[in-house]
GROMACS .gro file of C-alpha atoms in nm:
model
  170
    1UNK     CA    1   0.003   0.037  -0.018
    2UNK     CA    2   0.134   0.364  -0.072
    3UNK     CA    3  -0.006   0.692   0.084
    4UNK     CA    4   0.053   0.951  -0.104
    5UNK     CA    5  -0.159   1.374   0.068
    6UNK     CA    6  -0.353   1.153   0.228
    7UNK     CA    7  -0.436   0.949  -0.158
    8UNK     CA    8  -0.469   0.574  -0.090
    9UNK     CA    9  -0.329   0.286  -0.373
   10UNK     CA   10  -0.280  -0.052  -0.323
   11UNK     CA   11  -0.050  -0.319  -0.538
   12UNK     CA   12  -0.287  -0.608  -0.405
   13UNK     CA   13  -0.592  -0.433  -0.376
   14UNK     CA   14  -0.846  -0.281  -0.618
   15UNK     CA   15  -0.843   0.071  -0.484
   16UNK     CA   16  -1.094   0.298  -0.755
   17UNK     CA   17  -1.070   0.749  -0.656
   18UNK     CA   18  -1.434   0.829  -0.550
   19UNK     CA   19  -1.398   1.132  -0.397
   20UNK     CA   20  -1.652   1.320  -0.275
   21UNK     CA   21  -1.646   1.674  -0.491
   22UNK     CA   22  -1.522   1.941  -0.290
   23UNK     CA   23  -1.808   2.191  -0.323
   24UNK     CA   24  -2.030   1.982  -0.118
   25UNK     CA   25  -1.846   2.117   0.207
   26UNK     CA   26  -2.109   2.001   0.426
   27UNK     CA   27  -1.973   1.640   0.350
   28UNK     CA   28  -1.645   1.707   0.290
   29UNK     CA   29  -1.570   1.974   0.644
   30UNK     CA   30  -1.169   1.959   0.503
   31UNK     CA   31  -1.123   1.971   0.827
   32UNK     CA   32  -0.709   1.846   0.849
   33UNK     CA   33  -0.625   1.496   1.006
   34UNK     CA   34  -0.412   1.255   1.206
   35UNK     CA   35  -0.542   0.892   1.197
   36UNK     CA   36  -0.516   0.684   1.575
   37UNK     CA   37  -0.855   0.474   1.519
   38UNK     CA   38  -0.956   0.346   1.231
   39UNK     CA   39  -1.375   0.243   1.251
   40UNK     CA   40  -1.561   0.007   1.173
   41UNK     CA   41  -1.897   0.015   0.993
   42UNK     CA   42  -2.154  -0.173   0.820
   43UNK     CA   43  -2.389   0.036   0.546
   44UNK     CA   44  -2.690  -0.062   0.625
   45UNK     CA   45  -2.857  -0.137   0.331
   46UNK     CA   46  -2.833  -0.437   0.299
   47UNK     CA   47  -2.788  -0.610  -0.119
   48UNK     CA   48  -2.602  -0.250  -0.236
   49UNK     CA   49  -2.269  -0.275  -0.392
   50UNK     CA   50  -1.928  -0.165  -0.306
   51UNK     CA   51  -2.031   0.090  -0.598
   52UNK     CA   52  -2.380   0.208  -0.504
   53UNK     CA   53  -2.303   0.320  -0.191
   54UNK     CA   54  -1.993   0.515  -0.330
   55UNK     CA   55  -2.158   0.618  -0.571
   56UNK     CA   56  -2.418   0.705  -0.294
   57UNK     CA   57  -2.201   0.883  -0.053
   58UNK     CA   58  -2.008   1.089  -0.348
   59UNK     CA   59  -2.326   1.224  -0.444
   60UNK     CA   60  -2.522   1.419  -0.165
   61UNK     CA   61  -2.405   1.717   0.061
   62UNK     CA   62  -2.521   1.647   0.401
   63UNK     CA   63  -2.353   1.580   0.763
   64UNK     CA   64  -2.206   1.268   0.651
   65UNK     CA   65  -1.915   1.112   0.504
   66UNK     CA   66  -1.646   0.847   0.566
   67UNK     CA   67  -1.350   0.747   0.354
   68UNK     CA   68  -1.295   0.384   0.182
   69UNK     CA   69  -1.620   0.183   0.101
   70UNK     CA   70  -1.532  -0.182   0.082
   71UNK     CA   71  -1.706  -0.454  -0.144
   72UNK     CA   72  -1.672  -0.786  -0.319
   73UNK     CA   73  -1.323  -0.763  -0.417
   74UNK     CA   74  -1.280  -0.403  -0.469
   75UNK     CA   75  -1.245  -0.103  -0.235
   76UNK     CA   76  -1.361   0.276  -0.256
   77UNK     CA   77  -1.143   0.582  -0.140
   78UNK     CA   78  -1.390   0.951  -0.114
   79UNK     CA   79  -1.195   1.115   0.140
   80UNK     CA   80  -0.867   1.211   0.183
   81UNK     CA   81  -0.684   1.013   0.501
   82UNK     CA   82  -0.540   1.350   0.547
   83UNK     CA   83  -0.845   1.543   0.615
   84UNK     CA   84  -1.166   1.443   0.865
   85UNK     CA   85  -1.547   1.289   0.808
   86UNK     CA   86  -1.894   1.219   0.924
   87UNK     CA   87  -1.884   0.882   1.096
   88UNK     CA   88  -1.873   0.823   1.428
   89UNK     CA   89  -2.219   1.086   1.572
   90UNK     CA   90  -1.997   1.145   1.812
   91UNK     CA   91  -2.044   1.531   1.644
   92UNK     CA   92  -1.788   1.826   1.500
   93UNK     CA   93  -1.482   1.776   1.705
   94UNK     CA   94  -1.498   1.447   1.844
   95UNK     CA   95  -1.241   1.220   1.883
   96UNK     CA   96  -1.423   0.995   1.600
   97UNK     CA   97  -1.478   1.174   1.360
   98UNK     CA   98  -1.208   1.457   1.373
   99UNK     CA   99  -0.920   1.111   1.471
  100UNK     CA  100  -1.055   0.811   1.276
  101UNK     CA  101  -1.107   0.678   0.894
  102UNK     CA  102  -1.448   0.619   0.886
  103UNK     CA  103  -1.472   0.191   0.669
  104UNK     CA  104  -1.779   0.116   0.588
  105UNK     CA  105  -1.850  -0.198   0.485
  106UNK     CA  106  -2.103  -0.299   0.230
  107UNK     CA  107  -2.363  -0.547   0.281
  108UNK     CA  108  -2.292  -0.803   0.024
  109UNK     CA  109  -2.086  -1.165  -0.023
  110UNK     CA  110  -1.691  -1.095   0.001
  111UNK     CA  111  -1.724  -0.776   0.132
  112UNK     CA  112  -1.631  -0.868   0.499
  113UNK     CA  113  -1.341  -1.076   0.342
  114UNK     CA  114  -1.186  -0.751   0.168
  115UNK     CA  115  -1.199  -0.560   0.508
  116UNK     CA  116  -1.005  -0.792   0.676
  117UNK     CA  117  -0.704  -0.743   0.430
  118UNK     CA  118  -0.770  -0.353   0.401
  119UNK     CA  119  -0.809  -0.288   0.663
  120UNK     CA  120  -0.496  -0.509   0.826
  121UNK     CA  121  -0.286  -0.279   0.471
  122UNK     CA  122  -0.398   0.056   0.641
  123UNK     CA  123  -0.331  -0.077   1.027
  124UNK     CA  124   0.105  -0.153   0.812
  125UNK     CA  125   0.118   0.104   0.635
  126UNK     CA  126  -0.043   0.406   0.878
  127UNK     CA  127   0.147   0.246   1.166
  128UNK     CA  128  -0.272   0.263   1.386
  129UNK     CA  129  -0.277  -0.031   1.649
  130UNK     CA  130  -0.454  -0.296   1.665
  131UNK     CA  131  -0.635  -0.150   1.981
  132UNK     CA  132  -0.759   0.123   1.730
  133UNK     CA  133  -0.984  -0.027   1.534
  134UNK     CA  134  -1.338   0.023   1.660
  135UNK     CA  135  -1.649  -0.062   1.535
  136UNK     CA  136  -1.929   0.232   1.495
  137UNK     CA  137  -2.037   0.147   1.874
  138UNK     CA  138  -1.749   0.228   2.010
  139UNK     CA  139  -1.756   0.659   1.950
  140UNK     CA  140  -2.192   0.668   2.005
  141UNK     CA  141  -2.338   0.310   2.094
  142UNK     CA  142  -2.518   0.308   1.752
  143UNK     CA  143  -2.573  -0.095   1.730
  144UNK     CA  144  -2.265  -0.125   1.410
  145UNK     CA  145  -2.177  -0.314   1.242
  146UNK     CA  146  -2.478  -0.473   1.271
  147UNK     CA  147  -2.375  -0.707   1.106
  148UNK     CA  148  -2.036  -0.818   1.317
  149UNK     CA  149  -2.080  -0.709   1.620
  150UNK     CA  150  -2.124  -1.028   1.796
  151UNK     CA  151  -1.825  -1.216   1.627
  152UNK     CA  152  -1.618  -0.804   1.682
  153UNK     CA  153  -1.366  -1.041   1.837
  154UNK     CA  154  -1.355  -1.277   1.555
  155UNK     CA  155  -1.306  -1.021   1.315
  156UNK     CA  156  -1.049  -0.871   1.471
  157UNK     CA  157  -0.843  -1.182   1.496
  158UNK     CA  158  -0.919  -1.247   1.111
  159UNK     CA  159  -0.732  -0.881   1.089
  160UNK     CA  160  -0.433  -1.045   1.339
  161UNK     CA  161  -0.384  -1.321   1.060
  162UNK     CA  162  -0.416  -1.120   0.767
  163UNK     CA  163  -0.093  -0.884   0.913
  164UNK     CA  164   0.064  -1.187   1.052
  165UNK     CA  165   0.010  -1.334   0.681
  166UNK     CA  166  -0.244  -1.610   0.753
  167UNK     CA  167  -0.502  -1.703   0.507
  168UNK     CA  168  -0.853  -1.529   0.555
  169UNK     CA  169  -1.126  -1.732   0.569
  170UNK     CA  170  -1.414  -1.553   0.620
   0.00000   0.00000   0.00000
């Protein structure tokens, strides 16, 4: 993985740049950020692909945004990881919104496996420790990522295995 001015690319994963336009000032506040956390979400949009969720976030201009949408075998980037987003529900100056990379996982087959690989790669490149990979619920109490919360510890173990080079089956 390479990061250049907050834009992420990878030789191992298909990362597609689908950035929220700068003119969408509600969705893209342009606050500078040094990420200390990665916050995991489910889209809450069962059956919608990564691309469909990506198309949605870049077309709207509300106080909601995130950095990446993960689909089955693809990842869409919507904001540089050097900018904060509105994804944690903890307010304009909340630690989640201001210091966390938001990763939305599409609710489709294969997306979670892709997310495990992506988060592991992102952790290695940003030096964010495993204890700072948190569910959305950590910041706001919301039942999110709703599909992963029942086995959150197993999800984290899969990321650890991926970092260690073990093949992960999700």
